mmCIF file of C-alpha atoms and ligand atoms in Angstrom:
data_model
loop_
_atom_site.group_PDB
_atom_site.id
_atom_site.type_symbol
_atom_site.label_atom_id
_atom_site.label_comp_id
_atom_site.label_asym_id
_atom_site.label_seq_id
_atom_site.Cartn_x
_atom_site.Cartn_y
_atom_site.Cartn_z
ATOM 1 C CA UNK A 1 83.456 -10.178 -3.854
ATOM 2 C CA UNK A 2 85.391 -13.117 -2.693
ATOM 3 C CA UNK A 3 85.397 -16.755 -3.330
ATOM 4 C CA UNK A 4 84.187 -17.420 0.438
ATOM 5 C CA UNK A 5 82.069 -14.092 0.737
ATOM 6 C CA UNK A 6 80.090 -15.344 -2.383
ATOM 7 C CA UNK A 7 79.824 -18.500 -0.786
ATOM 8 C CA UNK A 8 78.553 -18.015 2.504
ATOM 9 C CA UNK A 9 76.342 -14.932 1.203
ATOM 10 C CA UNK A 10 73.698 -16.331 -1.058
ATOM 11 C CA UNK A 11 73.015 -19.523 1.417
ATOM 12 C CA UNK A 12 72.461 -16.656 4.144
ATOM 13 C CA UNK A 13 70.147 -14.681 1.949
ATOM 14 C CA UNK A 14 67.908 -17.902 1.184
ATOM 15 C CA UNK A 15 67.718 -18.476 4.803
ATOM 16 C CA UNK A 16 67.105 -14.971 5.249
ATOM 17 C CA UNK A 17 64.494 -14.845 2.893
ATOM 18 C CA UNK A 18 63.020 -17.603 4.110
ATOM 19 C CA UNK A 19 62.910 -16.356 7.716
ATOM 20 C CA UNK A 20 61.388 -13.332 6.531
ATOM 21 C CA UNK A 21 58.293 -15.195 4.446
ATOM 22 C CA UNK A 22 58.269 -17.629 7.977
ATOM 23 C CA UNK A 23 57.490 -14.396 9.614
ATOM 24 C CA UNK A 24 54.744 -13.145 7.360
ATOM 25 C CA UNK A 25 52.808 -16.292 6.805
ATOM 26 C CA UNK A 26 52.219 -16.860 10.396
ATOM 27 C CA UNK A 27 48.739 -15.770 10.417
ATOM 28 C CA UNK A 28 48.355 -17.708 6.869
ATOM 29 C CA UNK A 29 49.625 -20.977 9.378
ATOM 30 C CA UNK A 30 45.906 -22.420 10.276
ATOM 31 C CA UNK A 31 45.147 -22.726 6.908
ATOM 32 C CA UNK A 32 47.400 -25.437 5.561
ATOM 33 C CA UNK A 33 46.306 -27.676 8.246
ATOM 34 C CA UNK A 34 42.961 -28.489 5.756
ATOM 35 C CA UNK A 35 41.052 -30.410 8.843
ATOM 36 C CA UNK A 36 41.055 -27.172 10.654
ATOM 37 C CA UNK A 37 37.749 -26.177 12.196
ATOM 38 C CA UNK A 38 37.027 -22.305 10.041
ATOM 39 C CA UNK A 39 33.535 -22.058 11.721
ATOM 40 C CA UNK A 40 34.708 -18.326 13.826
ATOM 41 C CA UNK A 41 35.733 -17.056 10.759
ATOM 42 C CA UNK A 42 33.168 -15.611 8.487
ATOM 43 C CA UNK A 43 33.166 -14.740 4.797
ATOM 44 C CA UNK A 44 34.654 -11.499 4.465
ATOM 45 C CA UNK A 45 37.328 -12.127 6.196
ATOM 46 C CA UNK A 46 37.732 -15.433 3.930
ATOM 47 C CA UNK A 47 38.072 -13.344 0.901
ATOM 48 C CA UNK A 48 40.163 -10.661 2.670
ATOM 49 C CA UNK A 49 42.869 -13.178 3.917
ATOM 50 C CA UNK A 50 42.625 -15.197 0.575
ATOM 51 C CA UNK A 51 43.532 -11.377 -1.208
ATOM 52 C CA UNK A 52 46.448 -10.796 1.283
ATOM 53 C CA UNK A 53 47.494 -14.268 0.470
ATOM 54 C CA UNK A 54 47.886 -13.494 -3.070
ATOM 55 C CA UNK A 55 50.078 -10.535 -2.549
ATOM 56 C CA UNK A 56 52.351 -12.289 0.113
ATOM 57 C CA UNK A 57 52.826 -14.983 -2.806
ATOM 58 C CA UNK A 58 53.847 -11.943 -5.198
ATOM 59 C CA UNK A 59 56.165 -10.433 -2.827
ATOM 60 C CA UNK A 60 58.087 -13.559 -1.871
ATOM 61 C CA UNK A 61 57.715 -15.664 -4.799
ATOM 62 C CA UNK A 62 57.375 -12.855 -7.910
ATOM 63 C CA UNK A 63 60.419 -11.617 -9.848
ATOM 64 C CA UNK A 64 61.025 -8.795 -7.682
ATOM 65 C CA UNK A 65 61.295 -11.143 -4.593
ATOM 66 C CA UNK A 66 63.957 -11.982 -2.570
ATOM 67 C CA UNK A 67 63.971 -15.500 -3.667
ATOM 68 C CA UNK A 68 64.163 -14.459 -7.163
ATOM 69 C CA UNK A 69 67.473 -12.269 -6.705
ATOM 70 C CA UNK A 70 69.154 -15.126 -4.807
ATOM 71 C CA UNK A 71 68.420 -17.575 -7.930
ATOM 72 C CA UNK A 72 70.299 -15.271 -9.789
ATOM 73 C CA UNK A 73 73.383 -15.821 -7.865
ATOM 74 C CA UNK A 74 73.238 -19.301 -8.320
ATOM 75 C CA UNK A 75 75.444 -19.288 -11.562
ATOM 76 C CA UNK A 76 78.059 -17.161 -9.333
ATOM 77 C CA UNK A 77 78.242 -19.823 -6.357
ATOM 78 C CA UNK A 78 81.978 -21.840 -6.712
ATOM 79 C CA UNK A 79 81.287 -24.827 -9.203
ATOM 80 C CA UNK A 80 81.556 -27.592 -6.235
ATOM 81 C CA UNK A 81 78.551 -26.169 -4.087
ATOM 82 C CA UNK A 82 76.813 -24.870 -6.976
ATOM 83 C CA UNK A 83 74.544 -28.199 -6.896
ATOM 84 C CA UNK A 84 74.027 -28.027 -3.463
ATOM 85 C CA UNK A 85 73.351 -24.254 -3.395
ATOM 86 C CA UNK A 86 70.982 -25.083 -6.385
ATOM 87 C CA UNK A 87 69.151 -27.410 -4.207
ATOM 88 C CA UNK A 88 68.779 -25.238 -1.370
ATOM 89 C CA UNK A 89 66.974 -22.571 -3.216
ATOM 90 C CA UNK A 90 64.966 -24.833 -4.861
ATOM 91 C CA UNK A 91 63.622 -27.002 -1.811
ATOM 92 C CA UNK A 92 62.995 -23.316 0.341
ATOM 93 C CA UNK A 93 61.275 -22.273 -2.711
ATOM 94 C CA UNK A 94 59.201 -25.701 -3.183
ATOM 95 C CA UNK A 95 58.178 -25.114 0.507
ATOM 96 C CA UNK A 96 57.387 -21.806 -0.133
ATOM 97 C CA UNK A 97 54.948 -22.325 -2.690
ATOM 98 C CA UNK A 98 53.658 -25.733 -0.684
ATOM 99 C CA UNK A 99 52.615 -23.520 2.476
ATOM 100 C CA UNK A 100 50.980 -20.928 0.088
ATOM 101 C CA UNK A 101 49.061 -23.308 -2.242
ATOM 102 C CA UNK A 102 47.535 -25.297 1.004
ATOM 103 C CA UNK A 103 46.739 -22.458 2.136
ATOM 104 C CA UNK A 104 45.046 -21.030 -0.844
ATOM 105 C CA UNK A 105 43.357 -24.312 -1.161
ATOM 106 C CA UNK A 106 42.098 -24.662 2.317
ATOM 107 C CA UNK A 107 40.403 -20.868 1.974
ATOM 108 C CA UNK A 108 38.745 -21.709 -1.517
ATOM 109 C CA UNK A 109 37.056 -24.398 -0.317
ATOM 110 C CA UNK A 110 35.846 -22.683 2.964
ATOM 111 C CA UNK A 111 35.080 -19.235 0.505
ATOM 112 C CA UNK A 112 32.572 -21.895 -1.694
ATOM 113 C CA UNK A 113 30.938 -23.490 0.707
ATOM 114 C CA UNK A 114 30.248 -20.483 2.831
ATOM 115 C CA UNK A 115 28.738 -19.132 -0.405
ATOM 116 C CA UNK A 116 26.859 -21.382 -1.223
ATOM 117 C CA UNK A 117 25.876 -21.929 2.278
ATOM 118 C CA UNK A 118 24.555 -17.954 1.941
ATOM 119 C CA UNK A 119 23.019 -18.025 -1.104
ATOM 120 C CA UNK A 120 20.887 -21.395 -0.404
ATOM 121 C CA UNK A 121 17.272 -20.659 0.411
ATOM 122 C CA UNK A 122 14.911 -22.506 2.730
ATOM 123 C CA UNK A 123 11.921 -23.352 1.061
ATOM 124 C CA UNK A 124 10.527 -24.328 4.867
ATOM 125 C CA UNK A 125 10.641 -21.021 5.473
ATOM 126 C CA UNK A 126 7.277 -18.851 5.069
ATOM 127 C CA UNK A 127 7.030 -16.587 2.555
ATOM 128 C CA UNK A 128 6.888 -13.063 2.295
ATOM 129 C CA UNK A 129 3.258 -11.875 1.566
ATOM 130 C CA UNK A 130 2.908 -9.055 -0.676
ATOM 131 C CA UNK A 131 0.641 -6.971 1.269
ATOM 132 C CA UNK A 132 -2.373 -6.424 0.014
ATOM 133 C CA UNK A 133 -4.324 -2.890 -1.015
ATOM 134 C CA UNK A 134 -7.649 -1.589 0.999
ATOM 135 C CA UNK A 135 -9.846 0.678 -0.457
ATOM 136 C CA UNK A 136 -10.653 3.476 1.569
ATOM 137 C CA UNK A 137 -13.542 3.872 3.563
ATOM 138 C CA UNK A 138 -14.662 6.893 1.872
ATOM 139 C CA UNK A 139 -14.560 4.557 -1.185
ATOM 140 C CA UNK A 140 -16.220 1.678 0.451
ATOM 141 C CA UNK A 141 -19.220 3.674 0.516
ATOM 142 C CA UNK A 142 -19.293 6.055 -2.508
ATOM 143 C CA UNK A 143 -19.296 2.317 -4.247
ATOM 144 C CA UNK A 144 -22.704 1.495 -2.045
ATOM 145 C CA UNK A 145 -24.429 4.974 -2.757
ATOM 146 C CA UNK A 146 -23.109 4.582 -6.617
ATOM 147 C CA UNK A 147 -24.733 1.126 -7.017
ATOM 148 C CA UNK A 148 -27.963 1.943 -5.279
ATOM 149 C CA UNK A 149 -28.685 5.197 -7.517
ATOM 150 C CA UNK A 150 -27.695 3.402 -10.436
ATOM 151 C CA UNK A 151 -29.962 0.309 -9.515
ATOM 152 C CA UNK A 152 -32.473 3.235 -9.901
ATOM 153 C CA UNK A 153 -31.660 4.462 -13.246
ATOM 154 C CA UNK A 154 -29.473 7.267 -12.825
ATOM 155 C CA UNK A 155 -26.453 7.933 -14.317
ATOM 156 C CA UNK A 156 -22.826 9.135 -12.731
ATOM 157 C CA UNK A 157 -20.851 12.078 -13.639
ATOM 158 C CA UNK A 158 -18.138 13.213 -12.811
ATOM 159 C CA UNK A 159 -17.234 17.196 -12.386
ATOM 160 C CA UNK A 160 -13.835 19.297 -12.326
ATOM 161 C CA UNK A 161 -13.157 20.408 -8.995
ATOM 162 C CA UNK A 162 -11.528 23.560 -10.259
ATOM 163 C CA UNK A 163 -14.913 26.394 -11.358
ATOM 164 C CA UNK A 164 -15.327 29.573 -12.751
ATOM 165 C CA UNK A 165 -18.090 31.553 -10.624
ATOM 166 C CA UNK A 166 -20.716 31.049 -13.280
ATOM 167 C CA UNK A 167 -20.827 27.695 -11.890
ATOM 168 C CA UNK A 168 -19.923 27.249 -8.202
ATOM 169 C CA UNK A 169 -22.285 30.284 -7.672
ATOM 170 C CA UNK A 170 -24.275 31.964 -10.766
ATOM 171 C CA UNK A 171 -26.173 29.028 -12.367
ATOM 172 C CA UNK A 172 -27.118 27.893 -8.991
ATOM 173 C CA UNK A 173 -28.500 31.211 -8.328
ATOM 174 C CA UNK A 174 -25.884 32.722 -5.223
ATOM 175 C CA UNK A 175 -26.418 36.165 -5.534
ATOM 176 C CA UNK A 176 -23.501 38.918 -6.580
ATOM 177 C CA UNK A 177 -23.296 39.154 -2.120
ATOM 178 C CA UNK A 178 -23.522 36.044 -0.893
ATOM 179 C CA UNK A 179 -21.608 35.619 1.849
ATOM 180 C CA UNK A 180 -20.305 31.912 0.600
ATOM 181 C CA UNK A 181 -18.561 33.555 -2.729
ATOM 182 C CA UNK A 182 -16.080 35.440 -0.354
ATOM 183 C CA UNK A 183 -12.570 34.073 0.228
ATOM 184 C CA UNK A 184 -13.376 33.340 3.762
ATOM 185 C CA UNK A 185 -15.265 30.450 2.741
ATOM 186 C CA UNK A 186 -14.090 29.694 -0.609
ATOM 187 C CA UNK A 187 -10.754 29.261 -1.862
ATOM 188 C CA UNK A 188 -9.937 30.888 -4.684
ATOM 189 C CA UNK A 189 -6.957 29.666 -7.386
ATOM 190 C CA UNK A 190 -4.716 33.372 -8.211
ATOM 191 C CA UNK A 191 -6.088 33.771 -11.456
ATOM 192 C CA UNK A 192 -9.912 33.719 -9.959
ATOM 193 C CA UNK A 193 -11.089 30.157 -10.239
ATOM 194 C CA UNK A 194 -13.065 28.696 -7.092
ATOM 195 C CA UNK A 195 -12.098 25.296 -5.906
ATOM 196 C CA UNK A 196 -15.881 24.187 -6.342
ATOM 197 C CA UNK A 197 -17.163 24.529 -2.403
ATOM 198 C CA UNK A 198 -20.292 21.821 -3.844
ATOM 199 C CA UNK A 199 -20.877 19.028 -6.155
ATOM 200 C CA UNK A 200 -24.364 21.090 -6.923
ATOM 201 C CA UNK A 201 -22.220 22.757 -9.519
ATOM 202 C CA UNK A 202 -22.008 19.061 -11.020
ATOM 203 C CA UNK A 203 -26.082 19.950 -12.093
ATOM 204 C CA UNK A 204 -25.374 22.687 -14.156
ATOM 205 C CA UNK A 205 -22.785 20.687 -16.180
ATOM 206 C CA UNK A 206 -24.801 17.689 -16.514
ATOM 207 C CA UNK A 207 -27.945 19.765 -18.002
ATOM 208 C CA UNK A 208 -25.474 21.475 -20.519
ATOM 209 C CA UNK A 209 -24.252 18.133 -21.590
ATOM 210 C CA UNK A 210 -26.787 15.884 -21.122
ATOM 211 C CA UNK A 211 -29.815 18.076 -21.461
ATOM 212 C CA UNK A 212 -33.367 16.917 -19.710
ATOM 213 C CA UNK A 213 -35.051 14.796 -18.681
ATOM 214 C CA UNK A 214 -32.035 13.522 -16.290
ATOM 215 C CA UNK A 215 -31.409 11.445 -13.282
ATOM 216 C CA UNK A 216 -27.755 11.722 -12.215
ATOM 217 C CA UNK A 217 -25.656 11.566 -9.148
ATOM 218 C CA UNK A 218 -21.917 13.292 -8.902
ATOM 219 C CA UNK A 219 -19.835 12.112 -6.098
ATOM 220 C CA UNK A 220 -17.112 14.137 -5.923
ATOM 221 C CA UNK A 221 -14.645 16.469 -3.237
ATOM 222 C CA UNK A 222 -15.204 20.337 -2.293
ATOM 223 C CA UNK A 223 -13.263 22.694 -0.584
ATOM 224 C CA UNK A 224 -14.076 25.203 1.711
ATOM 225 C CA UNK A 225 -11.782 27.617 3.921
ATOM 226 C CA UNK A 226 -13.096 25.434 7.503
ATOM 227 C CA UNK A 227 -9.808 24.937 9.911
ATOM 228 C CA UNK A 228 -9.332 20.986 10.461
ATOM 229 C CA UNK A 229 -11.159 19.620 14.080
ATOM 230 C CA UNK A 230 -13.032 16.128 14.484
ATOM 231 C CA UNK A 231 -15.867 16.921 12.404
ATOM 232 C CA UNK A 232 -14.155 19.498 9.786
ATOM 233 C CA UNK A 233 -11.860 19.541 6.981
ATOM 234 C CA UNK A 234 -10.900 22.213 4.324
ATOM 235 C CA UNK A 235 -11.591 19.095 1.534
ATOM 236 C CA UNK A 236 -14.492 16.373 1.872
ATOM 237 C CA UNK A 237 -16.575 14.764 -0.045
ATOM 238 C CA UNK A 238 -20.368 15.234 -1.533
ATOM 239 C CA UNK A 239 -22.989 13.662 -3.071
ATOM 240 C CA UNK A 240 -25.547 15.490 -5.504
ATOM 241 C CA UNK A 241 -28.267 14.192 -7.010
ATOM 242 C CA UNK A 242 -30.280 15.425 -9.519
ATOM 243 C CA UNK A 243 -33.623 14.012 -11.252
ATOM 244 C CA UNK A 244 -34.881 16.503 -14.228
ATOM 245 C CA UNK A 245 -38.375 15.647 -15.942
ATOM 246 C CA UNK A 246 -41.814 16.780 -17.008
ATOM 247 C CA UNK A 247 -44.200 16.186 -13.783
ATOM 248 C CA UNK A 248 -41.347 15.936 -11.030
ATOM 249 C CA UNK A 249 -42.902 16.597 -7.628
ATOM 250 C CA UNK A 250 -41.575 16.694 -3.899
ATOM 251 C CA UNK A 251 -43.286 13.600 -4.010
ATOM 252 C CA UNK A 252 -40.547 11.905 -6.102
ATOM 253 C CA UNK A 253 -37.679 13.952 -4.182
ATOM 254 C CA UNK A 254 -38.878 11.913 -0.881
ATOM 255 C CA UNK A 255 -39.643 8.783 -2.335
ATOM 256 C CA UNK A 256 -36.145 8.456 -4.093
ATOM 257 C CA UNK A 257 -34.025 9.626 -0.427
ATOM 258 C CA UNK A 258 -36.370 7.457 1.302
ATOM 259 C CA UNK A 259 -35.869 4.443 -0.775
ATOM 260 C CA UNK A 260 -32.127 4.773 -0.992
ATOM 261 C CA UNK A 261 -31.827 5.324 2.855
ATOM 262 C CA UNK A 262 -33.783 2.167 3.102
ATOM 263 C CA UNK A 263 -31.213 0.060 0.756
ATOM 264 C CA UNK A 264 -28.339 1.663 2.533
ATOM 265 C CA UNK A 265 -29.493 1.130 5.950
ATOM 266 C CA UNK A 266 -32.453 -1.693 6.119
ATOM 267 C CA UNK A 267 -36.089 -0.967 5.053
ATOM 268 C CA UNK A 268 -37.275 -0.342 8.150
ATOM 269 C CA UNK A 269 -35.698 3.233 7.651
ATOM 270 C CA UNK A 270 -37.774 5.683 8.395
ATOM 271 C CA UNK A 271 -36.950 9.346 7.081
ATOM 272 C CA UNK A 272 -38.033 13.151 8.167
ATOM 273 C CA UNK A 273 -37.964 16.372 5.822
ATOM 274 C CA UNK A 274 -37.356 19.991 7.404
ATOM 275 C CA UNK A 275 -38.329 23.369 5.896
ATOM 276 C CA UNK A 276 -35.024 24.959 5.358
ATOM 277 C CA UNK A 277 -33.308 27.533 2.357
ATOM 278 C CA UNK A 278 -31.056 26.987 -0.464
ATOM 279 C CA UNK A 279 -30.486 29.686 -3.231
ATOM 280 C CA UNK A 280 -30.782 26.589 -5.902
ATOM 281 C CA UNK A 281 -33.942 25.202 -4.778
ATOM 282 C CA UNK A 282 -37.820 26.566 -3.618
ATOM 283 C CA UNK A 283 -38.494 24.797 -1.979
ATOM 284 C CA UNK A 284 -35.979 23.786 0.020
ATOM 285 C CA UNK A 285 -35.536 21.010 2.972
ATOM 286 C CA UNK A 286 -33.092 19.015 5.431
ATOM 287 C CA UNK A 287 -33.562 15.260 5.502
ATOM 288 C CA UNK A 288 -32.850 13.554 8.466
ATOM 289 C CA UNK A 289 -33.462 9.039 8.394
ATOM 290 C CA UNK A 290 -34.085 7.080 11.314
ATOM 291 C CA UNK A 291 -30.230 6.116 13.467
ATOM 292 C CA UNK A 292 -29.251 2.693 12.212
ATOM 293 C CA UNK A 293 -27.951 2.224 15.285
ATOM 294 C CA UNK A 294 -30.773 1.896 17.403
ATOM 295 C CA UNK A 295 -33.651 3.134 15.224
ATOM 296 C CA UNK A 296 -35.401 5.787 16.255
ATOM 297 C CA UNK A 297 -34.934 4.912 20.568
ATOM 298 C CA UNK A 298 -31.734 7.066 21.357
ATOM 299 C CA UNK A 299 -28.241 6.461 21.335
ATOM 300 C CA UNK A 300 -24.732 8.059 21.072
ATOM 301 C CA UNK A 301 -24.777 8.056 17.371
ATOM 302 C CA UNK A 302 -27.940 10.169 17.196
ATOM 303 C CA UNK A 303 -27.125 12.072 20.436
ATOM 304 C CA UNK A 304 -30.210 10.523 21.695
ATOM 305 C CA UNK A 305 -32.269 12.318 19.102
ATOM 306 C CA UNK A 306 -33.368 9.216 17.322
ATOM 307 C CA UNK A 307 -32.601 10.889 13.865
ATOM 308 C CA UNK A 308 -29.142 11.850 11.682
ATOM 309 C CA UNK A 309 -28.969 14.537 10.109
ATOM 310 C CA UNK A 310 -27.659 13.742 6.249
ATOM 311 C CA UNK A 311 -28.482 16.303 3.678
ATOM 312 C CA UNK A 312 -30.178 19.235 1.981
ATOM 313 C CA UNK A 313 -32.293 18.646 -0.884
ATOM 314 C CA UNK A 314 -35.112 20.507 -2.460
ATOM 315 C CA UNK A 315 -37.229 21.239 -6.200
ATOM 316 C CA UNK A 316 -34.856 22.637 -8.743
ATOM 317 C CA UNK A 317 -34.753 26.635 -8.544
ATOM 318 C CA UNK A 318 -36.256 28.146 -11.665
ATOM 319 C CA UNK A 319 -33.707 30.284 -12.326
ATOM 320 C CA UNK A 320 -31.391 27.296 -12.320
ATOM 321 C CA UNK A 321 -33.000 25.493 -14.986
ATOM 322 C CA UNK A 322 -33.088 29.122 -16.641
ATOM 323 C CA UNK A 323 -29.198 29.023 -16.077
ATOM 324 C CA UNK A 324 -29.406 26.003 -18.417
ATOM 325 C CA UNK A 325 -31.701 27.004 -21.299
ATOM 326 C CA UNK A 326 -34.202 24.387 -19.597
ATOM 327 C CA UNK A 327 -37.787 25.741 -19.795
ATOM 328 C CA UNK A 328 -39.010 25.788 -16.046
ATOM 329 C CA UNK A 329 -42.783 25.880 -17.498
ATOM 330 C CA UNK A 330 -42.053 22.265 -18.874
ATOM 331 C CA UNK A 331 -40.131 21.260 -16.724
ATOM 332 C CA UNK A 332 -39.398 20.648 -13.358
ATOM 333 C CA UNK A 333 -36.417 18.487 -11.090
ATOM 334 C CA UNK A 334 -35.362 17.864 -7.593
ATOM 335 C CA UNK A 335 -31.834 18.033 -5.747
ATOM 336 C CA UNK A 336 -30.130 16.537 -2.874
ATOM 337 C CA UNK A 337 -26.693 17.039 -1.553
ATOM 338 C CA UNK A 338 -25.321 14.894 1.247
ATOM 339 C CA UNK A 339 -21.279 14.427 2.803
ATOM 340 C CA UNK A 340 -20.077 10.921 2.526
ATOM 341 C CA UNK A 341 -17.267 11.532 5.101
ATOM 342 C CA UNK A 342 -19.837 12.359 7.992
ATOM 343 C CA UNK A 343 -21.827 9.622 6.501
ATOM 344 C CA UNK A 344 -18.554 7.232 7.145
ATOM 345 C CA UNK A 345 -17.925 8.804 10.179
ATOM 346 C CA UNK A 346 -21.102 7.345 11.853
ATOM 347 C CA UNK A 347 -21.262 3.970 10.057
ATOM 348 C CA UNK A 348 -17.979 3.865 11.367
ATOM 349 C CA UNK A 349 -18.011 5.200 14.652
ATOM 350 C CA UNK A 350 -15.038 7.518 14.106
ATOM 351 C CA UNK A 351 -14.782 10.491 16.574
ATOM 352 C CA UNK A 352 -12.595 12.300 14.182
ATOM 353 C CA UNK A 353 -12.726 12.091 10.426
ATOM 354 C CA UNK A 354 -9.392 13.660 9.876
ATOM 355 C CA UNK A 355 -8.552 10.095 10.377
ATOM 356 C CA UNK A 356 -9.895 9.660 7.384
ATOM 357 C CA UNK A 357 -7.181 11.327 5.492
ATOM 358 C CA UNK A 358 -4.466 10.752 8.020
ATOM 359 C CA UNK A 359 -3.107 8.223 5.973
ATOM 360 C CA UNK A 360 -1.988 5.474 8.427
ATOM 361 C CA UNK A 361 -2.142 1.929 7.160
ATOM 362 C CA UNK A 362 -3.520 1.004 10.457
ATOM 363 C CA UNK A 363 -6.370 2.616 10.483
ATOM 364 C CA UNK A 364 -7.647 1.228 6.659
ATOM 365 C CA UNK A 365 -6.824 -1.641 7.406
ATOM 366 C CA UNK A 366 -9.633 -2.373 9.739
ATOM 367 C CA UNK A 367 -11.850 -1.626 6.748
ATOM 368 C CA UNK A 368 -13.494 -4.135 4.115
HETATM 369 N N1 LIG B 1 -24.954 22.056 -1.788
HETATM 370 C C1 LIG B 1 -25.490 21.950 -0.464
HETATM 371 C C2 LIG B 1 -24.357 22.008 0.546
HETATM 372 O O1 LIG B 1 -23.236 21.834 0.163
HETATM 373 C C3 LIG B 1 -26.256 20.679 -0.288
HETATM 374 C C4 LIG B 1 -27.459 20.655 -1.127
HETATM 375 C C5 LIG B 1 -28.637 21.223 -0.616
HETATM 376 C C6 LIG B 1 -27.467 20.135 -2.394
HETATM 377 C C7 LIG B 1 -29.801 21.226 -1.371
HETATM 378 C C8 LIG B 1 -28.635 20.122 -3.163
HETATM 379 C C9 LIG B 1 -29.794 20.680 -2.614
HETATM 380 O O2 LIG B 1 -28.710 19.636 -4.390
HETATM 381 O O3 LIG B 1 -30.919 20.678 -3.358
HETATM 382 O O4 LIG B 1 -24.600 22.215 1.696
#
């Protein structure tokens, strides 16, 4: 390398460099001018130009730049430019670093205040409202038959919706061929237990436990094999009641429906009881109460019958208190069964109680 070649070479390569970091920090340019107006530019591009920032500092400033290998040289440069030469690299460098830092500076300040601009909250802003819970319908009104029955001294229990035939069917004396044990209406678990197709099988449990006398109601779900329409579904839900004592007569069966139709639906009630058959009691009748809706003259509701049909009910079968080890010579009981859903379905209005269990927030929501 010559005297003149070393000369002229290292002020070409600062300018060179120099050029070349010119070039790059172009689009760094708006930055150092602090009064700029940022407002287009939004925060992630903030922090992505202040992280391409930092690497053009590295590659032009860092000990593998340019700038870096030219400062080198500076010892080689003929002693009578060396000071000028010296001066040179230092002033491109100090501008160097100048353009970078404003820069830098300029996109700190815009990256906190954009931050904190984010992460500020409006307290004049409404709040979100944790939405609140409905009980269902169906629940709504187990609650109202619950209190009334226990406002008359009876107790609640609670059965297992999974039976063995002795007490969906036996104890409530079905015989061996009754149609209802067949798997057409019942369903039946694989290893032989009935999903209970009644809460009657609630009495038989009761007794066991609880012995006689007794006044109870179960409220519970059954299953039977129906296919879903607007008034059916394969799971719904009962009420039994059972009252157990010495002296029990039809007498009390209809004075205990009547009076809780009366405190469910006004005491001007009126209610009706039909002959009919039920294996688990002799004998045996339908209750029908006066429409609530426009009692007793005719209407929709009561398909202009004037009554609703609720329930079965009857006196206690004496093989069922037999079933029990209760002593049908002593002793003697009524029953009543009724559906809540149908029950909800008219208070309601509903034309199809698979809403019911449809599970769509809208629909509970017009409830309580
Ligand atoms: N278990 C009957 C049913 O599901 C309803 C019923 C009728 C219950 C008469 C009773 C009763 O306790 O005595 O259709």
């Amino acid at each position: 390398m010559t005297e003149s070649q070393t000369d002229q070479l290292p002020a070409q390569q600062v300018e060179a460099a120099s050029k070349a970091f010119e070039q790059e920090f172009e689009r760094f340019a708006c930055f150092t001018d602090a009064s700029r107006d940022l407002a287009g530019l939004d925060l992630d591009q903030a922090i992505a130009a202040e992280r391409a920032l930092a690497e053009l500092r590295t590659r032009h400033l860092g000990k593998k730049s340019e700038l870096a290998a030219v400062k080198k040289l500076i010892g080689r440069v003929a002693p009578a430019d060396r000071a000028s030469f010296g001066q040179l690299v230092q002033a491109t460098e100090a501008a160097l670093v100048k353009a970078i830092e404003e820069a830098e500076e300029t996109l700190r300040q815009y990256i906190e205040t954009e931050r904190t601009a984010r992460e500020s909250i409006d307290v004049t802003l409404p709040g979100r409202r944790p939405r609140h819970g409905h009980r269902h319908p169906i629940t709504l009104l187990r609650e109202r038959i619950e209190d009334i029955f226990v406002a008359l001294g009876y107790v609640i229990e609670d059965g297992r919706e999974i039976e063995t035939d002795f007490y969906n069917f036996t104890a409530l004396n079905i015989p061996e061929n009754h149609p209802a044990r067949g798997e057409l209406d019942t369903f039946y678990t694989t290893d032989g237990f009935a999903l209970r197709s009644q809460t009657s099988t609630v009495q038989i449990h009761a007794m066991q436990r609880r012995g006689v006398p007794i006044r109870m109601i179960a409220p519970g779900r059954v299953f039977r094999r129906d296919t879903p329409d607007p008034t059916h579904n394969p799971m719904f839900y009962q009420v039994e009641g059972l009252c157990v004592d010495r002296g029990i007569s039809m007498a009390h069966l209809k004075g205990t429906v009547t009076e809780f139709l009366r405190r469910m639906f006004g005491a001007d009630t009126v209610t009706r009881f039909r002959p009919s058959y039920f294996p688990f009691t002799e004998p045996s009748a339908e209750f029908d109460f006066s429409c609530f809706k426009c009692k007793g003259s005719g209407c929709r509701i009561c398909k202009n019958s004037g009554w609703i049909e609720l329930g079965g009910s009857g006196m206690v079968h004496p093989n069922v208190l037999r079933a029990v080890g209760v002593d049908p010579q002593q002793y003697s009981g009524f029953a009543f069964g009724l559906g809540i859903d149908r029950m909800c379905a008219l208070m309601y209005e509903l034309d199809d109680i698979r809403l019911l269990f449809e599970n769509d927030v809208r629909f509970w929501e017009q409830f309580e």
